[in-house]
Coordinates of C-alpha atoms in Angstrom, one line a residue:
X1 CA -22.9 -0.7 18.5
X2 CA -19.9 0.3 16.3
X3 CA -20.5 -2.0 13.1
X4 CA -23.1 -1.5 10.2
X5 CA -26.5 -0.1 10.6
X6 CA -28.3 -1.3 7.6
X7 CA -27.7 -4.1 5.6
X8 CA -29.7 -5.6 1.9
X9 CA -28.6 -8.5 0.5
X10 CA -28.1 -9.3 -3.2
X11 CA -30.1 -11.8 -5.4
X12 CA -30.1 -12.4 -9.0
X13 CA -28.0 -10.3 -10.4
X14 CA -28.3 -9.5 -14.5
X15 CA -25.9 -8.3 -16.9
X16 CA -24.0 -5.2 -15.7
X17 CA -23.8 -2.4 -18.3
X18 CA -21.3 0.3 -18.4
X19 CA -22.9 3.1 -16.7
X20 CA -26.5 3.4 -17.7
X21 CA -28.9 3.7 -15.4
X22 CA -33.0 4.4 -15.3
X23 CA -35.1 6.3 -12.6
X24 CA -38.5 4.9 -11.9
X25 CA -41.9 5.8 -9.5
X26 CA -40.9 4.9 -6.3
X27 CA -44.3 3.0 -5.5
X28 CA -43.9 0.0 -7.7
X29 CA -41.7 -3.0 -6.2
X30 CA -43.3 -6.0 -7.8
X31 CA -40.6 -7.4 -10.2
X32 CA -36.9 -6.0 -8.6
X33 CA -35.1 -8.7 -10.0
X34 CA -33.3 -9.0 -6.6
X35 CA -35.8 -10.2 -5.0
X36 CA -36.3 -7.4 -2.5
X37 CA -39.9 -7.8 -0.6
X38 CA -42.0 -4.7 -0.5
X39 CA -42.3 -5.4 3.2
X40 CA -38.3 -4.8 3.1
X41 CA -38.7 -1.0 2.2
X42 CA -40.5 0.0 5.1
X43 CA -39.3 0.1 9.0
X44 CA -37.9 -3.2 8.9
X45 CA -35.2 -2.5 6.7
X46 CA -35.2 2.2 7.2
X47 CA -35.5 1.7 10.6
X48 CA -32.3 2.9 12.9
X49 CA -30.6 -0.5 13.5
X50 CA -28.5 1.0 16.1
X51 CA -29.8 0.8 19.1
X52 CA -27.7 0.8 22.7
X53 CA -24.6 -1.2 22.3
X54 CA -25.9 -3.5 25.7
X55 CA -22.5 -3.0 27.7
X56 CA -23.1 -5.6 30.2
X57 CA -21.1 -6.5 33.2
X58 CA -19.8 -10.0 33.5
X59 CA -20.3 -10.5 37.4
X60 CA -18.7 -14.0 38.0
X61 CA -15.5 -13.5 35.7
X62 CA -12.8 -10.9 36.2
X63 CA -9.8 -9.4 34.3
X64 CA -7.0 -9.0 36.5
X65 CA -4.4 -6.7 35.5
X66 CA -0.7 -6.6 36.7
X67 CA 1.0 -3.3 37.6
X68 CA 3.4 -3.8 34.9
X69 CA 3.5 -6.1 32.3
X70 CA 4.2 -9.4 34.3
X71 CA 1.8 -11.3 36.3
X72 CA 2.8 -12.2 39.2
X73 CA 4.5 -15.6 39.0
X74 CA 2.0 -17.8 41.4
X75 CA -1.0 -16.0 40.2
X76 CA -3.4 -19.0 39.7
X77 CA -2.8 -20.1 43.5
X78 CA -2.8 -16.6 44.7
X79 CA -6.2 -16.2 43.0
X80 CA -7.3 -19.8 44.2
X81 CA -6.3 -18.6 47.5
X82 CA -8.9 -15.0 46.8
X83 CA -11.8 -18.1 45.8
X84 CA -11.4 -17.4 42.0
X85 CA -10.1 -19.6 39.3
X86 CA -7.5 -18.0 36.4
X87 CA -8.8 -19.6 33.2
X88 CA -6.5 -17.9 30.8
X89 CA -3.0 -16.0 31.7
X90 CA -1.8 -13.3 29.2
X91 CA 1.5 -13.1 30.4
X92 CA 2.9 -11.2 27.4
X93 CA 1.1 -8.1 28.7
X94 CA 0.0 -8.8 32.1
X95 CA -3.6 -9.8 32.2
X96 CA -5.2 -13.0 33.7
X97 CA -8.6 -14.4 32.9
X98 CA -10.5 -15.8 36.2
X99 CA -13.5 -17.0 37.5
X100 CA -15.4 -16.4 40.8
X101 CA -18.1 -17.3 42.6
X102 CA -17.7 -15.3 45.6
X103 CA -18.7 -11.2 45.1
X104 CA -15.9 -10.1 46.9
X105 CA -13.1 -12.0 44.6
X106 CA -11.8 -8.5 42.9
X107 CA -11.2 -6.9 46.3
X108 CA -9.5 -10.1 47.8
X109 CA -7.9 -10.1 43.9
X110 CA -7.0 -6.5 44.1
X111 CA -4.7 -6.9 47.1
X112 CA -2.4 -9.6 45.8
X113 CA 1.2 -7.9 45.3
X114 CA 2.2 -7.1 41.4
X115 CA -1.9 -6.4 40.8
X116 CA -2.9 -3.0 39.7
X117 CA -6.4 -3.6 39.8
X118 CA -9.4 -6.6 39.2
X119 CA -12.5 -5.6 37.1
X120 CA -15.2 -7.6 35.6
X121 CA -15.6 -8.6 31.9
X122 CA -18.2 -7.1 30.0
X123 CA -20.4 -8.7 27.3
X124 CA -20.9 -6.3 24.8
X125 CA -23.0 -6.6 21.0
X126 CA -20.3 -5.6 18.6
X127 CA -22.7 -5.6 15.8
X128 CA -26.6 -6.0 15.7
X129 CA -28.0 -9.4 13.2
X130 CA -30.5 -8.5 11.0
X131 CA -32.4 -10.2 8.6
X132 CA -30.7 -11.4 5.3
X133 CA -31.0 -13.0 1.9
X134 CA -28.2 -14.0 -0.1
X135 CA -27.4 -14.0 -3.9
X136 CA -26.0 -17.0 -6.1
X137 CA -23.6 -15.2 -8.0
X138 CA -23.3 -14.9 -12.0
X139 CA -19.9 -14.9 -13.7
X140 CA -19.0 -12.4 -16.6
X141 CA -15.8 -12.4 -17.7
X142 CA -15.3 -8.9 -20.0
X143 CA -11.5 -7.4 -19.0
X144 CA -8.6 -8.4 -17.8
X145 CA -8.4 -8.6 -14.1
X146 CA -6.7 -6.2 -12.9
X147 CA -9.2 -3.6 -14.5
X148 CA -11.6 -4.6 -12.3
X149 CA -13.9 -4.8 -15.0
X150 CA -14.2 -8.8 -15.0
X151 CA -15.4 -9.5 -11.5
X152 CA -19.3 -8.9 -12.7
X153 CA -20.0 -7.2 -9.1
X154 CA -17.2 -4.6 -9.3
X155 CA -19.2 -2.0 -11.2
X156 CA -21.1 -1.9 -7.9
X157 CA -18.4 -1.0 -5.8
X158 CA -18.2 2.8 -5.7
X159 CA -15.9 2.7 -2.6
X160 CA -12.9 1.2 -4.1
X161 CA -13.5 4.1 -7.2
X162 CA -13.4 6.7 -4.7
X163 CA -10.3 5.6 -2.8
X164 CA -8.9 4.4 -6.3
X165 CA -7.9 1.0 -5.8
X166 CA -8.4 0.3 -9.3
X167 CA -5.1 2.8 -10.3
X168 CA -3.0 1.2 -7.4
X169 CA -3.5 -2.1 -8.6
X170 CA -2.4 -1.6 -11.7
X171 CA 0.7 0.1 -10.1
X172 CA 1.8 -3.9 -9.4
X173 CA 0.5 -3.0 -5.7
X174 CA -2.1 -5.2 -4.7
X175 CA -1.1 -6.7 -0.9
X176 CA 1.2 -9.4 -1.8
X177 CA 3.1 -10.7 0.6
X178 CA 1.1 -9.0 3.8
X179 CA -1.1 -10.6 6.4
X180 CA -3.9 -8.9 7.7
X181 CA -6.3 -10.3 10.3
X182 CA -9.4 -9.5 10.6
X183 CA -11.4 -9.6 13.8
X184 CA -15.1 -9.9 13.8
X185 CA -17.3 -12.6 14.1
X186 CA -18.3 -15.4 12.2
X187 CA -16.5 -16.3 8.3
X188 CA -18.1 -18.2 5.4
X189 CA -14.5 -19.9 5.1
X190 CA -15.4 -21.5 1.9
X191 CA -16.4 -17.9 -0.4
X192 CA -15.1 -18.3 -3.4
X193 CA -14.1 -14.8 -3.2
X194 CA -12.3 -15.7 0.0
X195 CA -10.8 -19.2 0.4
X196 CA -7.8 -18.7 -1.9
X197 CA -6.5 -15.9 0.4
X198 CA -7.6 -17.5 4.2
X199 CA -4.5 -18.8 5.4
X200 CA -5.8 -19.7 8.7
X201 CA -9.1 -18.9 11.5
X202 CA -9.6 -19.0 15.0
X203 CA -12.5 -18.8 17.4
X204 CA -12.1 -16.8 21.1
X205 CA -15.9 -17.5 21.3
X206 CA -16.5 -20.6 23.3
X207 CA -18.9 -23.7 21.8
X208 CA -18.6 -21.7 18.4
X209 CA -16.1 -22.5 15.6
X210 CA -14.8 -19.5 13.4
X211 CA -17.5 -20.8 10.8
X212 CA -20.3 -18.4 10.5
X213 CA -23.2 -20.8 11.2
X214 CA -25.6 -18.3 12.2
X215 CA -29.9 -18.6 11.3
X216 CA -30.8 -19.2 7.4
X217 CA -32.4 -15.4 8.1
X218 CA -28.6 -13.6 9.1
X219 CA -26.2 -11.9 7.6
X220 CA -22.5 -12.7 7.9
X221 CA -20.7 -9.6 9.1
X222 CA -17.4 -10.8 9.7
X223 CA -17.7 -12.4 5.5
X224 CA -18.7 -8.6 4.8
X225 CA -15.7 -7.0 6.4
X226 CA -13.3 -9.4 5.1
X227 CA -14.2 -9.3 1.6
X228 CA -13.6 -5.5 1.5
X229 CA -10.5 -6.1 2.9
X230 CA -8.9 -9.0 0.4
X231 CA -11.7 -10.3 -1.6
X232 CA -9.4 -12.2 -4.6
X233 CA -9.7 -10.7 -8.1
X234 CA -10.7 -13.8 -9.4
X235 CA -13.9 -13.0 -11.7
X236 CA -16.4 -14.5 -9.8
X237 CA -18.0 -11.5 -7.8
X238 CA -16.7 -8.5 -6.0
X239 CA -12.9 -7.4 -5.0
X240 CA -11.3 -6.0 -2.0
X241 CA -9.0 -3.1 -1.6
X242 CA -6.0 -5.9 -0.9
X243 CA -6.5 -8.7 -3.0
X244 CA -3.7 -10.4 -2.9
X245 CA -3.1 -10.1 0.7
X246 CA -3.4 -13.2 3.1
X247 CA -6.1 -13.1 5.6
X248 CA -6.6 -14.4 9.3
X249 CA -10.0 -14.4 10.7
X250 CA -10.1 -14.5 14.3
X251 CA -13.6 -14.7 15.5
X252 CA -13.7 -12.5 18.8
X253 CA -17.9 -12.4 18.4
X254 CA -20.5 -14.4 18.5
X255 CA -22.5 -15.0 15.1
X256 CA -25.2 -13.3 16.8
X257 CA -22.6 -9.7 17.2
X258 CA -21.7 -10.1 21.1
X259 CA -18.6 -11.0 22.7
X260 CA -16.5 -10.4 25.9
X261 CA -14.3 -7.7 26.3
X262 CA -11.6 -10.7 27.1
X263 CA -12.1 -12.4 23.7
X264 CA -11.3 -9.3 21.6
X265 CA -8.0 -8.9 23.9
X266 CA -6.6 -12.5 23.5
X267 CA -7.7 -11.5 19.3
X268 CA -5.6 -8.9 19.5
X269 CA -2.7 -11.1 21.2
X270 CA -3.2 -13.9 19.1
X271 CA -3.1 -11.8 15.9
X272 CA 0.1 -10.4 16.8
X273 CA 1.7 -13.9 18.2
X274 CA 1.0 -14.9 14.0
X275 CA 2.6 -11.9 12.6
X276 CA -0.2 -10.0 11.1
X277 CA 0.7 -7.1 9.5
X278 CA -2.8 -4.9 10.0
X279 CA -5.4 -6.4 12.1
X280 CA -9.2 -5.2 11.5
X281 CA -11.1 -4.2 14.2
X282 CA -14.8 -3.7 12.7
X283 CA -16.4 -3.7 15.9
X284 CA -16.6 -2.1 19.6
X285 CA -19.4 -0.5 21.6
X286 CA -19.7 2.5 23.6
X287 CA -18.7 2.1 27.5
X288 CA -20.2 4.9 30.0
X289 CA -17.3 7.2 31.8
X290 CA -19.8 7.3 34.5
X291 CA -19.3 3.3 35.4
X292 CA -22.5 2.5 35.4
X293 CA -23.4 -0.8 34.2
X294 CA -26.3 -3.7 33.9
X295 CA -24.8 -6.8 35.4
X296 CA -26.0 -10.3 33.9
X297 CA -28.7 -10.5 36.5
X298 CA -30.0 -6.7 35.7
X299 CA -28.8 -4.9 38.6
X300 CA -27.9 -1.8 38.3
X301 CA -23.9 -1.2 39.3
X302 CA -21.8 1.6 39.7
X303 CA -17.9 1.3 39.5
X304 CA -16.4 5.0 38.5
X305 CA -13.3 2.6 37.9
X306 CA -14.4 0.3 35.7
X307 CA -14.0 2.2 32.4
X308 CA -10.5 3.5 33.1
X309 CA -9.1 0.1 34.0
X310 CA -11.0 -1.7 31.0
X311 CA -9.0 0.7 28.7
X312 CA -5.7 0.2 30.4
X313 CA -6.0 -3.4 30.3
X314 CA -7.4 -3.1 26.4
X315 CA -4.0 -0.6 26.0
X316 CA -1.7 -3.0 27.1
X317 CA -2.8 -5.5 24.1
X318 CA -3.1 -2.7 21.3
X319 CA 0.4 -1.6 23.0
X320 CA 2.1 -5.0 22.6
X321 CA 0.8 -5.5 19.3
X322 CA 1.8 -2.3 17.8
X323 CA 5.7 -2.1 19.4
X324 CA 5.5 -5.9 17.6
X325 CA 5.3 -4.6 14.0
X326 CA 0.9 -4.6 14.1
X327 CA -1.0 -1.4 12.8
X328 CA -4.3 -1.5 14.5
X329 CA -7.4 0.1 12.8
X330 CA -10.8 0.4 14.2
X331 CA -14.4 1.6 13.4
X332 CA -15.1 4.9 15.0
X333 CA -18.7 4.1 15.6
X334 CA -22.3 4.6 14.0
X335 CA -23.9 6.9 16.6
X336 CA -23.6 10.2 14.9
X337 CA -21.7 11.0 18.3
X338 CA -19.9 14.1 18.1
X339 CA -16.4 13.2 20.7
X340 CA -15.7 16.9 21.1
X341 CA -18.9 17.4 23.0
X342 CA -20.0 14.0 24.5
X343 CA -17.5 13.2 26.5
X344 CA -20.2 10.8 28.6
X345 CA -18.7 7.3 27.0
X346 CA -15.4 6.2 26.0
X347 CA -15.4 4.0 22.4
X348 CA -13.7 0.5 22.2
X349 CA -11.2 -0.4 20.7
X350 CA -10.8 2.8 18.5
X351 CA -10.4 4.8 22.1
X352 CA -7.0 2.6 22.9
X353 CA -3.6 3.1 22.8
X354 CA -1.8 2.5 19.1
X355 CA -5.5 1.9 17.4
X356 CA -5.9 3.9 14.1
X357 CA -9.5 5.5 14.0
X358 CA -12.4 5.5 11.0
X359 CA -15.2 7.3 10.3
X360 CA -17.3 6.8 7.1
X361 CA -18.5 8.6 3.5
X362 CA -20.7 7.5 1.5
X363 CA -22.6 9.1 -1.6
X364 CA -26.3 9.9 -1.9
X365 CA -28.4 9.2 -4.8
X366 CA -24.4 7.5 -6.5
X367 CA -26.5 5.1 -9.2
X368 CA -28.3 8.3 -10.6
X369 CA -25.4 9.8 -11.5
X370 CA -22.3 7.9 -11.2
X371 CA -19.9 9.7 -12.8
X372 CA -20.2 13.5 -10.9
X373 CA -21.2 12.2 -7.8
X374 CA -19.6 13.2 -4.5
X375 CA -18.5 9.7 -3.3
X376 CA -16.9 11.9 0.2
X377 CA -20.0 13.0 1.4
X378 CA -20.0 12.5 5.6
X379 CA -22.2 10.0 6.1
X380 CA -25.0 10.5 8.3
X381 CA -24.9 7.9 11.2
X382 CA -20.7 8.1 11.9
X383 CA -19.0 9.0 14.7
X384 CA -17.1 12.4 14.5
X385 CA -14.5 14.4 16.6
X386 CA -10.9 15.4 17.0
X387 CA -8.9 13.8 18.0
X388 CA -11.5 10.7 18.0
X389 CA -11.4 10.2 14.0
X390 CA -8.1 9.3 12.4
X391 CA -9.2 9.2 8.8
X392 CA -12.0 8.6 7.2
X393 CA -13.4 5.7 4.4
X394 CA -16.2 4.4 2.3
X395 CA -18.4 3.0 4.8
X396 CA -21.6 3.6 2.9
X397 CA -24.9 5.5 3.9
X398 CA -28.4 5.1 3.3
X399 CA -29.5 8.7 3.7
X400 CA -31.5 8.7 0.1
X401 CA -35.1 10.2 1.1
X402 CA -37.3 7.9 -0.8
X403 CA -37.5 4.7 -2.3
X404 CA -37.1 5.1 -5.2
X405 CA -36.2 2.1 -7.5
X406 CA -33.4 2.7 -10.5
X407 CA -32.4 -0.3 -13.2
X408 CA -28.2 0.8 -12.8
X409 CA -26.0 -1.4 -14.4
X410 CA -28.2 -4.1 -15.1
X411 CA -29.5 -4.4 -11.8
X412 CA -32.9 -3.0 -10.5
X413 CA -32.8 -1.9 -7.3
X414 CA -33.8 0.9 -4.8
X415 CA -31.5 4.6 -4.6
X416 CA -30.4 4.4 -1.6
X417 CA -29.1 0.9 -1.4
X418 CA -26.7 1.1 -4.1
X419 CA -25.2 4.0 -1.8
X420 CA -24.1 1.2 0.7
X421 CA -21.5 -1.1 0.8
X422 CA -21.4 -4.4 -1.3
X423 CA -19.3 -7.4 -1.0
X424 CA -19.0 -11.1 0.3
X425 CA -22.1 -12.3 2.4
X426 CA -23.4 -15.8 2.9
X427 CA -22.4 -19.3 1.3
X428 CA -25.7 -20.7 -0.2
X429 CA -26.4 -24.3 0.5
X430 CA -24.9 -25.3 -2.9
X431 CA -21.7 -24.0 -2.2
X432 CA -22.2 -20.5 -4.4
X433 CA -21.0 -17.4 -2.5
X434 CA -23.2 -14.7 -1.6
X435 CA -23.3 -10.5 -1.8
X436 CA -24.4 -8.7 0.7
X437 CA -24.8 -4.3 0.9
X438 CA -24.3 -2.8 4.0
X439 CA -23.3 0.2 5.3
X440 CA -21.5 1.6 8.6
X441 CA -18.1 2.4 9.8
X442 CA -18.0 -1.1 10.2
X443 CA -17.5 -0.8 6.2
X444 CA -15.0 2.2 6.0
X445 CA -12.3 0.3 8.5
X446 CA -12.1 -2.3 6.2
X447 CA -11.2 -0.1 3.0
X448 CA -8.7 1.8 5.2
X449 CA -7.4 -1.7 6.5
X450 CA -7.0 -2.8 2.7
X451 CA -5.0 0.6 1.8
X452 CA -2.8 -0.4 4.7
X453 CA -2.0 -3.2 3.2
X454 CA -1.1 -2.3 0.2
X455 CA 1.1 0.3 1.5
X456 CA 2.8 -2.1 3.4
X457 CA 3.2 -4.4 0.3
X458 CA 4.9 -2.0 -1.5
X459 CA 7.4 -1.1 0.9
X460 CA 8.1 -5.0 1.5
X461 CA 6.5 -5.9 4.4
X462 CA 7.5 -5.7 8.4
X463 CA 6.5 -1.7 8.2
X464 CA 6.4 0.2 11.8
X465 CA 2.8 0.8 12.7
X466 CA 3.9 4.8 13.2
X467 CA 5.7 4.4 9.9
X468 CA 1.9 3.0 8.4
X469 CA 0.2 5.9 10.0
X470 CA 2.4 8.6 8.8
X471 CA 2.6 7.5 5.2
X472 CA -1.0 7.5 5.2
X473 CA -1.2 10.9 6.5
X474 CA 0.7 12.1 3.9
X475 CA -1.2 10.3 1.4
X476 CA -5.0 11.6 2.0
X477 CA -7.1 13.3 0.1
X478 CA -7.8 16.1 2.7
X479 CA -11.2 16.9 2.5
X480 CA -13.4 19.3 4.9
X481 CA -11.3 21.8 6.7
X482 CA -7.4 21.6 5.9
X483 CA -5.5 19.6 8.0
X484 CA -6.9 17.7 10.6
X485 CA -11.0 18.5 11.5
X486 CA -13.5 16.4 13.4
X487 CA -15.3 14.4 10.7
X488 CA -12.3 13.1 7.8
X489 CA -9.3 13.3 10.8
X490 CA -6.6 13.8 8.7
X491 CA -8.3 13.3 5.4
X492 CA -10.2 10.1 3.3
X493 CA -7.8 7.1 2.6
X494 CA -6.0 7.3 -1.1
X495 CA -4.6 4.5 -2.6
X496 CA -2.8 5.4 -5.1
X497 CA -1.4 8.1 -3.9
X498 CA -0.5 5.8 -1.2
X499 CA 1.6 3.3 -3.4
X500 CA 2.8 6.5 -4.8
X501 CA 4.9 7.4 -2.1
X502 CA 8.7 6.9 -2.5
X503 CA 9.6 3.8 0.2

């Protein structure tokens, strides 16, 4: 599972103060003005969340992929002819959708001239649902906006401090004019953090709208990563890194985290087909080199082929997307998998051609001491290796040993969740937008996806995805070993140095 691994959601926020903050015996929850349960401090919540990504084979619909990038022209009655059905043609990179009933469709499939190869679709849980609550926000108006300092839940959001967001905003540079869309699964379209800057959704899930409309009890992941991204600096709750960039949700999961390997490929199609400048890609899973798979009906299956052709077929989307003007980013993962030694699974999408790759920091223990903290610690659960990580992000961690309870900012609340990642979560019934903390590369793709943007703001738009890759390179702060090293790739996102940058 490549998206976040712990999640606590935010309720009744007070007054947040400057930077005072007061420690307290961990034992006594009774009273956290958020609301937390005791109950939520034990397993429930410390417990691992990821567990195997559940990589399961499809085994009555097929991805057929051309030899080069054009199906063959009488495809759907060559595929009839195999006993199959094409559902959907991707003719822009050569890749066709079918159904079949009969077992031996993808060697029938196979032979048809202008076909490279026919494998099934996987299902695949891009990110795990967990229990959630959600918090009706409070309003404080204090600073002008583009300090930050009047969006009441800003104080809590250590990532943008340590990527410095708050200095590249008041550069001028905060996304205008660039799309980014954001695949995940489902949005609260109507966040007040959020609405102003949707210009448009789409759902590749079937039966489900792009709406989240998951159980009173979820939380909304694809609302988390979005609000990271281009949450509007509106003083009403949090902001993201971009926030006057446009976004696109395109729902390529289900509101329970799993999808089809086929849904995130027509996301990636459709985003470019719109003209999205950066698409987020806070989600994947972890696909065995050694093809073997679960089908749908539990039987064990081996295809040594399977993984190798998936990625070639997911290639020839993150190809098409970024030679039309798309930068790609993707999380790296939440396994603590180290890619120079494993070499037993390939990750998707952040394995594919074109697809910039993020691993996560995160502080421990931040709300004890806020202002000398290391914000670029490596957090504990990310995915590491070289050349697997690209850069690195705040993604969050929750690595504090105890639970200990602080009052920081006005808000009383345990250590290690104020090292996680806060922004948009849930719509209450009333209409008032929700907070949620969570934490996983899921989170640091989303702040690296925001810095994009800006950077291609400030250049005007319509920026080469190598051009995007290389300006970010040079604008890192390189932590770890110099140059590039296994756990920050080329170094942690910057953005002001990234605005910086002469065009």
């Amino acid at each position: 599972m490549f998206s976040s691994r712990k999640f606590l959601p935010l309720l009744g926020l007070g007054l947040l103060s400057a930077f005072g903050c007061t420690k307290e015996n961990p034992s006594p929850t009774a009273g956290l003005n958020n609301g937390v349960d005791a109950s939520l401090s034990s397993n429930a919540l410390l417990r691992d969340a990821q567990a195997s990504p559940g990589f399961v084979l499809r085994s009555k619909q097929y991805i057929i992929i051309a030899t080069g990038d054009q199906l063959p022209a009488n495809i759907e009655a060559q595929a009839t002819a195999a006993n199959g059905k094409v559902t959907s043609q991707l003719r822009e990179v050569g890749l066709a959708v079918a159904t079949s009933d009969d077992p031996n469709f993808a060697a029938k499939a196979a032979k048809i001239a202008g076909v490279r190869s026919v494998v099934h679709d996987f299902t695949y849980q891009g990110f795990e649902p967990q229990p959630n609550r959600v918090m009706e926000e409070t309003s404080i108006n204090v600073n002008p906006p583009s300090t930050g300092d009047s969006n009441p839940l800003f104080p809590l959001q250590w990532g943008a401090t340590a990527i410095q967001a708050p200095a590249a905003w008041n550069t001028g540079n905060q996304g205008q004019g660039v799309l980014v869309a954001d695949l995940d699964g489902g949005f609260e379209l109507k966040h007040p953090d959020l609405v102003d800057n949707i210009v448009g959704s789409i759902s590749f899930v079937p039966g489900e709208s792009a709406q989240f409309s998951g159980p009173a009890t979820s939380s909304s992941h694809g609302t988390h990563t979005a609000g990271t991204i281009a949450a509007a600096d509106n003083s009403i709750g949090v902001i993201g890194i971009a926030p006057k960039a446009k976004l696109l949700l395109v729902k390529v999961l289900g509101d329970g985290g799993s999808g089809s390997f086929s849904w995130l490929i027509q996301g990636i199609l459709y985003a470019t087909q719109q003209h999205a400048d950066v698409v987020n890609m806070s989600l994947g899973a972890a696909v065995p080199r050694n093809g073997k798979y679960l089908d749908d009906a539990g039987n064990v299956i081996n295809d040594t082929k399977a993984t190798q052709e998936l990625l070639v077929a997911l290639s020839k989307a993150t190809s098409y997307a970024t030679k039309n003007g798309v930068t790609l980013i993707a999380s790296a993962g939440n396994d603590a998998n180290n890619g120079n030694q494993d070499k037993s699974v390939a990750h998707i999408p952040a394995d594919a051609t074109g697809v910039i790759s993020i691993s996560a920091t995160a502080p421990i223990g931040w709300a004890l001491a806020p202002l000398t903290a290391n914000l670029d610690r490596f957090a504990s659960y990310s995915n590491y290796g070289t050349p697997a990580i690209t850069f690195a992000a705040p993604g969050g961690d929750f690595a504090y040993p105890t639970n200990e309870i602080v009052t920081f900012r006005g808000q009383r609340q345990y250590v290690w969740a104020l090292d996680m990642v806060l922004s948009t979560g849930r719509v209450s019934s009333a209409g008032q937008g929700g907070y949620t903390w969570m934490a996983g590369t899921s989170m640091a793709a989303p702040h690296a996806t925001g810095v994009a943007a800006l950077l291609i703001g400030k250049n005007g738009g319509d920026m080469d995805p190598a051009r995007v890759e290389a300006a970010l390179r040079a604008s890192v702060d390189d932590l770890g070993k110099p140059g590039r090293d296994p756990y920050y790739g080329y170094g942690r996102v910057n953005a002001l140095r990234a605005v910086s940058q002469p065009n």
